[in-house]
mmCIF file of C-alpha atoms and ligand atoms in Angstrom:
data_model
loop_
_atom_site.group_PDB
_atom_site.id
_atom_site.type_symbol
_atom_site.label_atom_id
_atom_site.label_comp_id
_atom_site.label_asym_id
_atom_site.label_seq_id
_atom_site.Cartn_x
_atom_site.Cartn_y
_atom_site.Cartn_z
ATOM 1 C CA MET F 25 85.634 114.848 72.832
ATOM 2 C CA ILE F 26 81.885 114.336 73.282
ATOM 3 C CA ILE F 27 80.506 111.765 75.738
ATOM 4 C CA ALA F 28 76.839 110.753 75.616
ATOM 5 C CA GLY F 29 74.589 108.814 77.973
ATOM 6 C CA ARG F 30 72.452 109.168 81.084
ATOM 7 C CA LEU F 31 73.911 112.052 83.091
ATOM 8 C CA VAL F 32 73.359 112.161 86.847
ATOM 9 C CA SER F 33 73.250 115.331 88.939
ATOM 10 C CA THR F 34 71.911 115.951 92.448
ATOM 11 C CA LYS F 35 68.618 116.891 90.763
ATOM 12 C CA GLY F 36 68.087 113.717 88.748
ATOM 13 C CA VAL F 37 68.994 111.687 85.666
ATOM 14 C CA GLU F 38 68.788 113.151 82.143
ATOM 15 C CA PRO F 39 69.973 111.770 78.816
ATOM 16 C CA GLY F 40 72.556 114.192 77.518
ATOM 17 C CA GLN F 41 75.995 114.938 76.159
ATOM 18 C CA ILE F 42 79.176 116.394 77.613
ATOM 19 C CA ARG F 43 81.704 118.247 75.470
ATOM 20 C CA ILE F 44 85.241 118.174 76.855
ATOM 21 C CA GLU F 45 88.145 120.363 75.746
ATOM 22 C CA GLY F 46 91.513 119.607 77.299
ATOM 23 C CA GLU F 47 90.926 118.904 80.992
ATOM 24 C CA GLN F 48 87.620 120.763 81.261
ATOM 25 C CA ILE F 49 83.938 120.319 80.636
ATOM 26 C CA VAL F 50 82.941 123.138 78.274
ATOM 27 C CA GLU F 51 79.369 122.292 77.316
ATOM 28 C CA VAL F 52 76.541 120.087 78.608
ATOM 29 C CA GLY F 53 73.171 119.656 76.926
ATOM 30 C CA PRO F 54 70.671 117.291 75.303
ATOM 31 C CA ARG F 55 72.757 117.335 72.101
ATOM 32 C CA VAL F 56 76.018 119.205 71.685
ATOM 33 C CA GLY F 57 77.406 117.315 68.645
ATOM 34 C CA ARG F 58 78.368 113.873 67.343
ATOM 35 C CA ALA F 59 79.289 111.612 70.258
ATOM 36 C CA ASP F 60 82.776 110.034 70.402
ATOM 37 C CA VAL F 61 81.854 107.761 73.302
ATOM 38 C CA GLU F 62 78.326 106.607 74.024
ATOM 39 C CA PHE F 63 77.139 104.744 77.129
ATOM 40 C CA GLY F 64 73.963 102.628 77.023
ATOM 41 C CA ASP F 65 70.872 102.677 79.202
ATOM 42 C CA ASP F 66 72.369 100.351 81.842
ATOM 43 C CA CYS F 67 75.023 102.987 82.576
ATOM 44 C CA LEU F 68 74.924 106.128 84.678
ATOM 45 C CA ILE F 69 77.466 108.911 84.182
ATOM 46 C CA PHE F 70 78.425 110.694 87.406
ATOM 47 C CA ALA F 71 80.813 113.557 88.001
ATOM 48 C CA GLY F 72 84.057 111.886 89.126
ATOM 49 C CA MET F 73 83.583 110.332 92.559
ATOM 50 C CA GLY F 74 85.793 111.402 95.464
ATOM 51 C CA ASP F 75 86.864 109.552 98.601
ATOM 52 C CA ILE F 76 87.768 112.240 101.132
ATOM 53 C CA HIS F 77 89.088 109.903 103.835
ATOM 54 C CA ILE F 78 91.871 107.468 102.936
ATOM 55 C CA HIS F 79 95.155 106.324 104.434
ATOM 56 C CA ALA F 80 97.625 105.730 101.594
ATOM 57 C CA ARG F 81 100.313 105.340 104.289
ATOM 58 C CA ASP F 82 102.968 106.837 101.972
ATOM 59 C CA ASP F 83 105.182 109.554 103.438
ATOM 60 C CA PRO F 84 108.710 110.943 102.974
ATOM 61 C CA SER F 85 110.046 108.512 105.604
ATOM 62 C CA GLY F 86 108.934 105.515 103.494
ATOM 63 C CA THR F 87 108.407 103.491 106.690
ATOM 64 C CA GLU F 88 105.061 102.044 105.658
ATOM 65 C CA ALA F 89 105.355 101.893 101.878
ATOM 66 C CA TYR F 90 105.202 98.079 102.138
ATOM 67 C CA LYS F 91 101.459 98.493 102.815
ATOM 68 C CA GLU F 92 100.607 100.948 100.074
ATOM 69 C CA ASP F 93 102.018 104.009 98.329
ATOM 70 C CA PHE F 94 100.383 106.797 96.371
ATOM 71 C CA CYS F 95 100.831 104.807 93.118
ATOM 72 C CA THR F 96 99.042 101.679 94.329
ATOM 73 C CA ALA F 97 96.424 103.744 96.198
ATOM 74 C CA SER F 98 95.773 105.690 92.987
ATOM 75 C CA ALA F 99 95.442 102.440 90.990
ATOM 76 C CA ALA F 100 93.031 101.057 93.601
ATOM 77 C CA ALA F 101 91.023 104.306 93.507
ATOM 78 C CA LEU F 102 90.637 104.215 89.708
ATOM 79 C CA ASN F 103 89.741 100.527 89.911
ATOM 80 C CA GLY F 104 86.918 101.597 92.228
ATOM 81 C CA GLY F 105 85.838 104.542 90.061
ATOM 82 C CA VAL F 106 87.341 107.178 92.361
ATOM 83 C CA VAL F 107 89.073 110.158 90.683
ATOM 84 C CA HIS F 108 90.200 112.110 93.741
ATOM 85 C CA VAL F 109 91.100 111.196 97.305
ATOM 86 C CA ALA F 110 92.044 113.040 100.494
ATOM 87 C CA ASP F 111 94.845 111.438 102.483
ATOM 88 C CA MET F 112 95.033 111.455 106.274
ATOM 89 C CA PRO F 113 98.089 112.751 108.167
ATOM 90 C CA ASN F 114 98.754 110.046 110.777
ATOM 91 C CA ASN F 115 102.001 108.956 109.118
ATOM 92 C CA PRO F 116 105.311 108.273 110.871
ATOM 93 C CA ALA F 117 106.474 111.567 109.254
ATOM 94 C CA ALA F 118 103.193 113.419 109.963
ATOM 95 C CA PRO F 119 102.458 116.597 107.961
ATOM 96 C CA ILE F 120 101.852 119.098 110.778
ATOM 97 C CA ASP F 121 103.595 122.299 109.647
ATOM 98 C CA ASP F 122 104.590 124.062 106.391
ATOM 99 C CA LEU F 123 107.809 122.109 106.017
ATOM 100 C CA SER F 124 106.498 118.590 106.680
ATOM 101 C CA TYR F 125 103.304 119.259 104.669
ATOM 102 C CA CYS F 126 105.282 120.492 101.637
ATOM 103 C CA ALA F 127 107.583 117.469 101.882
ATOM 104 C CA LYS F 128 104.579 115.148 101.628
ATOM 105 C CA GLN F 129 103.128 117.271 98.801
ATOM 106 C CA GLU F 130 106.458 116.984 96.960
ATOM 107 C CA LEU F 131 106.292 113.201 97.342
ATOM 108 C CA VAL F 132 102.770 113.203 95.842
ATOM 109 C CA LYS F 133 104.046 115.271 92.907
ATOM 110 C CA ASN F 134 106.951 112.870 92.323
ATOM 111 C CA ARG F 135 104.641 109.853 92.295
ATOM 112 C CA LYS F 136 102.920 111.376 89.203
ATOM 113 C CA VAL F 137 99.606 109.610 89.751
ATOM 114 C CA PRO F 138 96.442 110.328 87.730
ATOM 115 C CA VAL F 139 94.209 110.500 90.804
ATOM 116 C CA HIS F 140 94.181 113.933 92.468
ATOM 117 C CA ILE F 141 95.368 113.735 96.088
ATOM 118 C CA THR F 142 94.397 116.305 98.714
ATOM 119 C CA LEU F 143 96.486 116.150 101.889
ATOM 120 C CA TYR F 144 95.172 116.762 105.378
ATOM 121 C CA ALA F 145 97.502 118.368 107.917
ATOM 122 C CA GLY F 146 97.493 116.950 111.437
ATOM 123 C CA ILE F 147 96.659 118.842 114.616
ATOM 124 C CA GLY F 148 98.536 117.681 117.701
ATOM 125 C CA PRO F 149 99.086 119.048 121.214
ATOM 126 C CA GLN F 150 101.922 121.377 120.107
ATOM 127 C CA THR F 151 101.032 122.232 116.497
ATOM 128 C CA ARG F 152 100.172 125.599 114.893
ATOM 129 C CA PRO F 153 98.207 126.333 111.684
ATOM 130 C CA LEU F 154 100.051 126.270 108.367
ATOM 131 C CA SER F 155 100.659 129.522 106.488
ATOM 132 C CA PHE F 156 98.378 128.417 103.609
ATOM 133 C CA ALA F 157 94.866 126.904 103.478
ATOM 134 C CA VAL F 158 94.646 123.136 104.044
ATOM 135 C CA PRO F 159 92.090 120.793 105.578
ATOM 136 C CA TYR F 160 93.068 119.668 109.083
ATOM 137 C CA LYS F 161 92.478 116.411 110.922
ATOM 138 C CA VAL F 162 92.262 115.918 114.646
ATOM 139 C CA TYR F 163 92.510 112.540 116.414
ATOM 140 C CA MET F 164 90.778 113.148 119.728
ATOM 141 C CA GLY F 165 92.057 109.932 121.280
ATOM 142 C CA PRO F 166 94.667 107.257 120.520
ATOM 143 C CA SER F 167 94.057 105.471 117.203
ATOM 144 C CA VAL F 168 96.702 104.626 114.587
ATOM 145 C CA GLY F 169 99.836 106.796 114.971
ATOM 146 C CA ASP F 170 101.165 109.241 117.580
ATOM 147 C CA LEU F 171 99.093 112.286 116.653
ATOM 148 C CA TYR F 172 96.503 112.396 119.421
ATOM 149 C CA PHE F 173 95.355 114.038 122.634
ATOM 150 C CA THR F 174 95.116 112.596 126.130
ATOM 151 C CA SER F 175 92.490 115.032 127.427
ATOM 152 C CA LEU F 176 89.778 117.206 125.931
ATOM 153 C CA GLU F 177 91.164 120.327 127.688
ATOM 154 C CA GLN F 178 94.446 119.790 125.851
ATOM 155 C CA LEU F 179 92.506 119.584 122.568
ATOM 156 C CA ASP F 180 90.545 122.769 123.381
ATOM 157 C CA GLN F 181 93.826 124.637 123.911
ATOM 158 C CA ALA F 182 95.243 123.377 120.619
ATOM 159 C CA LEU F 183 92.101 124.241 118.615
ATOM 160 C CA ALA F 184 92.116 127.826 119.936
ATOM 161 C CA GLN F 185 94.951 128.395 117.423
ATOM 162 C CA TYR F 186 92.832 127.142 114.471
ATOM 163 C CA ARG F 187 89.865 129.576 114.514
ATOM 164 C CA GLY F 188 87.793 129.402 111.300
ATOM 165 C CA ALA F 189 89.787 126.470 109.877
ATOM 166 C CA ASN F 190 88.452 123.375 108.075
ATOM 167 C CA VAL F 191 88.831 120.646 110.723
ATOM 168 C CA SER F 192 87.828 116.980 110.545
ATOM 169 C CA PHE F 193 87.362 115.111 113.823
ATOM 170 C CA HIS F 194 87.976 111.464 114.667
ATOM 171 C CA CYS F 195 85.338 111.255 117.411
ATOM 172 C CA GLU F 196 86.459 108.963 120.224
ATOM 173 C CA ASP F 197 86.762 110.431 123.735
ATOM 174 C CA PRO F 198 90.305 109.688 125.056
ATOM 175 C CA VAL F 199 89.192 109.618 128.701
ATOM 176 C CA LEU F 200 86.383 107.120 128.068
ATOM 177 C CA LEU F 201 88.707 104.997 125.888
ATOM 178 C CA GLU F 202 91.108 104.842 128.816
ATOM 179 C CA ALA F 203 88.253 103.892 131.191
ATOM 180 C CA HIS F 204 87.307 100.907 128.982
ATOM 181 C CA ARG F 205 90.842 99.638 128.368
ATOM 182 C CA GLY F 206 90.340 96.435 130.333
ATOM 183 C CA GLU F 207 87.303 95.198 128.367
ATOM 184 C CA PRO F 208 87.644 91.818 126.608
ATOM 185 C CA THR F 209 86.888 92.818 122.979
ATOM 186 C CA HIS F 210 87.888 95.659 120.652
ATOM 187 C CA GLU F 211 84.210 96.640 120.303
ATOM 188 C CA ARG F 212 83.738 96.918 124.070
ATOM 189 C CA ARG F 213 87.007 98.789 124.569
ATOM 190 C CA ARG F 214 85.670 101.504 122.216
ATOM 191 C CA PRO F 215 81.936 101.605 123.062
ATOM 192 C CA PRO F 216 79.330 103.971 121.508
ATOM 193 C CA ALA F 217 79.567 106.260 124.565
ATOM 194 C CA CYS F 218 83.092 107.273 123.420
ATOM 195 C CA GLU F 219 81.730 108.526 120.106
ATOM 196 C CA ILE F 220 78.688 110.281 121.624
ATOM 197 C CA SER F 221 80.814 112.113 124.181
ATOM 198 C CA ALA F 222 83.382 113.087 121.544
ATOM 199 C CA THR F 223 80.610 114.279 119.214
ATOM 200 C CA ARG F 224 79.305 116.667 121.896
ATOM 201 C CA PHE F 225 82.807 117.975 122.410
ATOM 202 C CA ALA F 226 83.598 118.321 118.698
ATOM 203 C CA LEU F 227 80.343 120.231 118.115
ATOM 204 C CA ALA F 228 81.176 122.537 121.040
ATOM 205 C CA MET F 229 84.636 123.186 119.544
ATOM 206 C CA ILE F 230 83.187 123.843 116.079
ATOM 207 C CA GLU F 231 80.873 126.416 117.658
ATOM 208 C CA LYS F 232 83.462 127.964 119.991
ATOM 209 C CA TYR F 233 86.134 128.486 117.317
ATOM 210 C CA GLY F 234 83.897 128.995 114.253
ATOM 211 C CA LEU F 235 85.368 125.926 112.525
ATOM 212 C CA ARG F 236 84.080 124.356 109.334
ATOM 213 C CA GLY F 237 83.782 120.971 110.964
ATOM 214 C CA LYS F 238 83.512 117.439 109.643
ATOM 215 C CA LEU F 239 82.904 114.340 111.730
ATOM 216 C CA CYS F 240 84.725 111.319 110.314
ATOM 217 C CA HIS F 241 83.465 107.743 109.833
ATOM 218 C CA TYR F 242 80.293 108.198 111.884
ATOM 219 C CA SER F 243 79.148 104.898 113.430
ATOM 220 C CA VAL F 244 76.570 105.488 116.181
ATOM 221 C CA GLY F 245 72.916 106.187 115.384
ATOM 222 C CA GLU F 246 72.394 107.860 118.736
ATOM 223 C CA GLY F 247 74.777 110.673 117.742
ATOM 224 C CA LEU F 248 72.774 111.789 114.705
ATOM 225 C CA PRO F 249 70.189 113.874 116.625
ATOM 226 C CA LEU F 250 73.083 115.874 118.157
ATOM 227 C CA ILE F 251 74.417 116.645 114.673
ATOM 228 C CA ARG F 252 70.951 117.541 113.342
ATOM 229 C CA GLU F 253 70.393 119.877 116.264
ATOM 230 C CA ALA F 254 73.798 121.540 115.749
ATOM 231 C CA ARG F 255 72.995 122.143 112.086
ATOM 232 C CA ARG F 256 69.651 123.685 113.048
ATOM 233 C CA ARG F 257 71.580 126.111 115.225
ATOM 234 C CA GLY F 258 73.620 127.040 112.139
ATOM 235 C CA LEU F 259 76.882 125.197 112.833
ATOM 236 C CA ALA F 260 78.930 124.366 109.739
ATOM 237 C CA VAL F 261 79.242 120.631 110.271
ATOM 238 C CA THR F 262 79.205 117.730 107.811
ATOM 239 C CA CYS F 263 79.573 114.027 108.378
ATOM 240 C CA GLU F 264 81.147 110.955 106.725
ATOM 241 C CA VAL F 265 80.119 107.313 106.805
ATOM 242 C CA THR F 266 82.176 104.287 105.657
ATOM 243 C CA PRO F 267 81.176 101.268 103.557
ATOM 244 C CA HIS F 268 82.050 98.930 106.461
ATOM 245 C CA HIS F 269 79.716 100.651 108.930
ATOM 246 C CA LEU F 270 76.945 100.450 106.300
ATOM 247 C CA PHE F 271 77.568 96.835 105.286
ATOM 248 C CA PHE F 272 78.775 95.033 108.425
ATOM 249 C CA ASP F 273 77.763 95.037 112.072
ATOM 250 C CA GLU F 274 79.156 93.320 115.148
ATOM 251 C CA THR F 275 76.876 90.284 114.730
ATOM 252 C CA GLN F 276 79.083 89.329 111.741
ATOM 253 C CA ILE F 277 82.316 89.205 113.775
ATOM 254 C CA THR F 278 83.671 85.667 114.273
ATOM 255 C CA ASP F 279 86.843 84.289 115.832
ATOM 256 C CA GLU F 280 88.101 83.690 112.307
ATOM 257 C CA ASN F 281 87.546 87.230 110.934
ATOM 258 C CA ARG F 282 88.026 89.247 114.151
ATOM 259 C CA GLY F 283 91.297 90.898 113.035
ATOM 260 C CA ARG F 284 90.018 91.820 109.580
ATOM 261 C CA MET F 285 86.821 93.235 111.138
ATOM 262 C CA GLN F 286 88.747 95.481 113.535
ATOM 263 C CA MET F 287 88.578 99.220 112.902
ATOM 264 C CA ASN F 288 88.229 102.529 114.790
ATOM 265 C CA PRO F 289 85.466 103.279 115.522
ATOM 266 C CA PRO F 290 84.519 99.587 115.679
ATOM 267 C CA LEU F 291 81.551 97.851 114.068
ATOM 268 C CA ARG F 292 78.335 98.577 115.971
ATOM 269 C CA GLY F 293 74.946 96.933 116.371
ATOM 270 C CA LEU F 294 72.416 96.015 113.692
ATOM 271 C CA SER F 295 70.214 98.990 114.540
ATOM 272 C CA ASP F 296 73.110 101.460 114.194
ATOM 273 C CA ARG F 297 73.771 100.088 110.732
ATOM 274 C CA ALA F 298 70.112 100.545 109.731
ATOM 275 C CA VAL F 299 70.052 104.099 111.100
ATOM 276 C CA LEU F 300 73.272 105.026 109.260
ATOM 277 C CA LEU F 301 71.932 103.691 105.941
ATOM 278 C CA ALA F 302 68.747 105.733 106.396
ATOM 279 C CA ALA F 303 70.755 108.815 107.376
ATOM 280 C CA LEU F 304 72.968 108.623 104.284
ATOM 281 C CA ARG F 305 69.837 108.221 102.156
ATOM 282 C CA ASN F 306 67.894 111.092 103.749
ATOM 283 C CA GLY F 307 70.668 113.689 104.026
ATOM 284 C CA ASP F 308 71.832 113.529 107.664
ATOM 285 C CA LEU F 309 75.140 112.048 106.489
ATOM 286 C CA ASP F 310 77.001 113.818 103.681
ATOM 287 C CA TYR F 311 79.802 111.673 102.298
ATOM 288 C CA LEU F 312 80.520 108.043 101.488
ATOM 289 C CA ALA F 313 84.187 108.019 102.574
ATOM 290 C CA THR F 314 86.016 104.728 102.964
ATOM 291 C CA ASP F 315 88.687 105.274 105.645
ATOM 292 C CA HIS F 316 90.723 102.972 103.319
ATOM 293 C CA ALA F 317 93.419 101.434 105.534
ATOM 294 C CA PRO F 318 95.803 99.080 103.708
ATOM 295 C CA HIS F 319 97.173 97.012 106.585
ATOM 296 C CA THR F 320 98.500 93.638 105.460
ATOM 297 C CA LEU F 321 96.705 90.371 106.221
ATOM 298 C CA GLU F 322 99.745 89.242 108.173
ATOM 299 C CA GLU F 323 99.364 92.290 110.449
ATOM 300 C CA LYS F 324 95.601 91.807 110.696
ATOM 301 C CA ARG F 325 96.097 88.161 111.789
ATOM 302 C CA ASN F 326 98.288 89.130 114.750
ATOM 303 C CA PRO F 327 95.908 89.429 117.738
ATOM 304 C CA ALA F 328 98.597 91.014 119.928
ATOM 305 C CA LYS F 329 99.040 94.071 117.704
ATOM 306 C CA CYS F 330 96.357 94.047 115.051
ATOM 307 C CA PRO F 331 96.179 97.498 113.383
ATOM 308 C CA SER F 332 92.662 98.919 112.917
ATOM 309 C CA GLY F 333 91.095 99.524 109.515
ATOM 310 C CA GLN F 334 90.117 97.866 106.229
ATOM 311 C CA PRO F 335 91.027 98.491 102.562
ATOM 312 C CA HIS F 336 88.061 99.822 100.542
ATOM 313 C CA LEU F 337 89.238 101.870 97.539
ATOM 314 C CA ASP F 338 89.094 99.080 94.923
ATOM 315 C CA THR F 339 85.473 98.327 95.755
ATOM 316 C CA TYR F 340 84.059 101.883 96.030
ATOM 317 C CA GLY F 341 82.063 101.859 92.760
ATOM 318 C CA PRO F 342 80.705 98.299 93.074
ATOM 319 C CA PHE F 343 79.670 99.104 96.664
ATOM 320 C CA VAL F 344 77.821 102.193 95.403
ATOM 321 C CA THR F 345 75.821 99.995 93.014
ATOM 322 C CA TRP F 346 74.809 97.901 96.058
ATOM 323 C CA LEU F 347 73.473 101.073 97.720
ATOM 324 C CA MET F 348 71.424 101.832 94.599
ATOM 325 C CA VAL F 349 70.169 98.377 93.649
ATOM 326 C CA GLU F 350 69.833 96.729 97.072
ATOM 327 C CA ARG F 351 69.278 99.668 99.418
ATOM 328 C CA GLY F 352 67.114 102.042 97.388
ATOM 329 C CA PHE F 353 69.501 104.973 96.992
ATOM 330 C CA THR F 354 68.487 107.199 94.066
ATOM 331 C CA PRO F 355 71.149 108.143 91.508
ATOM 332 C CA GLN F 356 70.774 111.792 92.554
ATOM 333 C CA ARG F 357 71.491 110.940 96.193
ATOM 334 C CA ILE F 358 74.604 109.004 95.097
ATOM 335 C CA ALA F 359 75.649 112.055 93.039
ATOM 336 C CA ALA F 360 75.408 114.113 96.247
ATOM 337 C CA VAL F 361 77.323 111.823 98.634
ATOM 338 C CA CYS F 362 79.941 110.445 96.192
ATOM 339 C CA SER F 363 80.530 113.371 93.789
ATOM 340 C CA ASP F 364 79.049 116.760 94.703
ATOM 341 C CA ASN F 365 79.705 116.899 98.466
ATOM 342 C CA PRO F 366 83.244 115.447 98.239
ATOM 343 C CA GLY F 367 83.938 117.950 95.431
ATOM 344 C CA GLN F 368 82.756 120.864 97.549
ATOM 345 C CA PHE F 369 84.991 119.635 100.357
ATOM 346 C CA VAL F 370 88.255 119.462 98.347
ATOM 347 C CA ASN F 371 87.757 122.211 95.723
ATOM 348 C CA PRO F 372 89.030 125.070 97.942
ATOM 349 C CA PHE F 373 92.343 123.162 98.227
ATOM 350 C CA ALA F 374 92.548 121.626 94.719
ATOM 351 C CA GLY F 375 94.719 124.256 92.998
ATOM 352 C CA GLY F 376 92.069 125.329 90.472
ATOM 353 C CA LEU F 377 90.648 121.880 89.729
ATOM 354 C CA ARG F 378 86.874 121.694 90.294
ATOM 355 C CA PHE F 379 85.396 118.313 91.164
ATOM 356 C CA GLY F 380 81.844 117.168 91.777
ATOM 357 C CA ARG F 381 79.570 118.371 88.961
ATOM 358 C CA ILE F 382 78.915 117.775 85.294
ATOM 359 C CA GLU F 383 78.805 121.457 84.394
ATOM 360 C CA PRO F 384 80.838 123.792 82.189
ATOM 361 C CA GLY F 385 83.940 124.982 84.066
ATOM 362 C CA TYR F 386 84.289 121.783 86.066
ATOM 363 C CA THR F 387 87.206 119.353 85.661
ATOM 364 C CA ALA F 388 86.410 116.656 83.078
ATOM 365 C CA SER F 389 86.657 113.702 85.463
ATOM 366 C CA LEU F 390 83.775 111.221 85.321
ATOM 367 C CA THR F 391 82.738 107.923 86.909
ATOM 368 C CA VAL F 392 80.516 105.674 84.799
ATOM 369 C CA LEU F 393 78.711 102.864 86.633
ATOM 370 C CA ASN F 394 76.996 99.932 84.938
ATOM 371 C CA LEU F 395 74.024 98.710 86.990
ATOM 372 C CA ALA F 396 73.477 95.554 84.922
ATOM 373 C CA ARG F 397 76.983 94.050 85.006
ATOM 374 C CA PRO F 398 77.689 92.536 88.459
ATOM 375 C CA THR F 399 81.166 92.507 90.002
ATOM 376 C CA LYS F 400 82.488 89.544 91.940
ATOM 377 C CA ILE F 401 85.143 90.773 94.364
ATOM 378 C CA THR F 402 88.229 88.589 94.061
ATOM 379 C CA ARG F 403 91.763 89.110 95.289
ATOM 380 C CA GLU F 404 93.145 88.948 91.720
ATOM 381 C CA ASN F 405 91.146 92.019 90.715
ATOM 382 C CA LEU F 406 92.426 94.290 93.488
ATOM 383 C CA LYS F 407 95.079 96.962 92.915
ATOM 384 C CA THR F 408 95.797 97.873 96.538
ATOM 385 C CA LYS F 409 99.269 96.752 97.607
ATOM 386 C CA CYS F 410 97.882 95.120 100.766
ATOM 387 C CA GLY F 411 96.101 92.688 98.452
ATOM 388 C CA TRP F 412 92.852 91.881 100.250
ATOM 389 C CA SER F 413 89.285 93.127 100.668
ATOM 390 C CA PRO F 414 86.668 92.482 103.360
ATOM 391 C CA PHE F 415 84.227 91.939 100.455
ATOM 392 C CA GLU F 416 86.143 89.024 98.867
ATOM 393 C CA GLY F 417 83.779 86.394 97.497
ATOM 394 C CA LEU F 418 80.807 88.783 97.441
ATOM 395 C CA THR F 419 79.093 89.857 94.243
ATOM 396 C CA PHE F 420 77.872 93.437 93.942
ATOM 397 C CA PRO F 421 75.033 94.137 91.488
ATOM 398 C CA GLY F 422 76.936 96.600 89.285
ATOM 399 C CA SER F 423 80.399 97.635 88.198
ATOM 400 C CA VAL F 424 82.637 100.492 87.152
ATOM 401 C CA GLU F 425 82.162 100.784 83.379
ATOM 402 C CA ALA F 426 84.626 103.613 82.699
ATOM 403 C CA VAL F 427 86.616 106.345 84.418
ATOM 404 C CA PHE F 428 87.675 109.644 82.884
ATOM 405 C CA VAL F 429 90.400 111.716 84.526
ATOM 406 C CA ARG F 430 90.903 115.318 83.416
ATOM 407 C CA GLY F 431 89.527 114.695 79.940
ATOM 408 C CA LYS F 432 91.086 111.271 79.295
ATOM 409 C CA GLN F 433 89.648 107.792 79.680
ATOM 410 C CA VAL F 434 91.899 105.727 81.950
HETATM 411 ZN ZN1 ZN G 25 90.885 107.197 109.163
#
């Protein structure tokens, strides 16, 4: 099959053609043959986009499959133009050792979904590394689930076992969270100081144990100089940002939407939002990762035990067109934060699949965005089982035109 159109790489946009054989890209050039599929000038062809931070909430225990499972998460991902995802481990049956990780991997296999799913393994106070290479996730303080630490010393001891590993950090300092427990709002119970303190600690751990570190869902502008400085010193650290921290801030929280607008870390101030947008544009932040959390509206409406997080997979591609059309992101920068960087993150664990670039030898998964066909976000058009989006009623300037997964249009 030959696909033609405007091809986007981290270097720029070029008209060109892609020849696909089986599941792989075998040739890319200005003209490689007669095109089978041709996309017009309003469309941009990206290497398949990847969301490296989602919560599909499916596990062998089945406890939370009423919220989402790998099938509905995969459908939501494709709806949003996402061809691969990485799923977090804070499940009731958390993947923390060889046995529990393989059980979750077996479940993924049985679900037979087109979207490729990378699984994180959890690190808890008593865990040890797996016998094979996986990406790990650490919850520094209490969030959703039981997999967390109550002190930073306890975390230091645990990480000593994981020297050189790929570790992602949820940066909220458990001691400071505890100190703010009595505050009246979710935002004030988890203030910016928690993230700053946890960032310092995570960077120290990355340095001490030679980790390949990633900071998840970064939300505080004040923390970015710490990360820049750590990179200058040669630390291997990358950083995610979510659509909600780029699109919303705490001034938009009302009594009516408070539950739906609750997530960890919480929404921050207007200036944080502006700084994060600039940082994703200029290279301080590396990935657009959604932290997709498919809690039901019924759960989100219960102020006594409202779970944190928002669903974002269905709207990934339309949101990306907002970044380009409304916020001045170049196509090449989008290729970096949505395709290339996520691909580099998962490829070592992807069993031979290679995501992130339109180059010979890479997996033939593509995301085609149309910048001239707006998308109105409505509940009827969502595939997530939880059935809602914080963007409902909004119109994004572009849409997902087509998605190719391992050589086939889906
Ligand atoms: Zn998360």
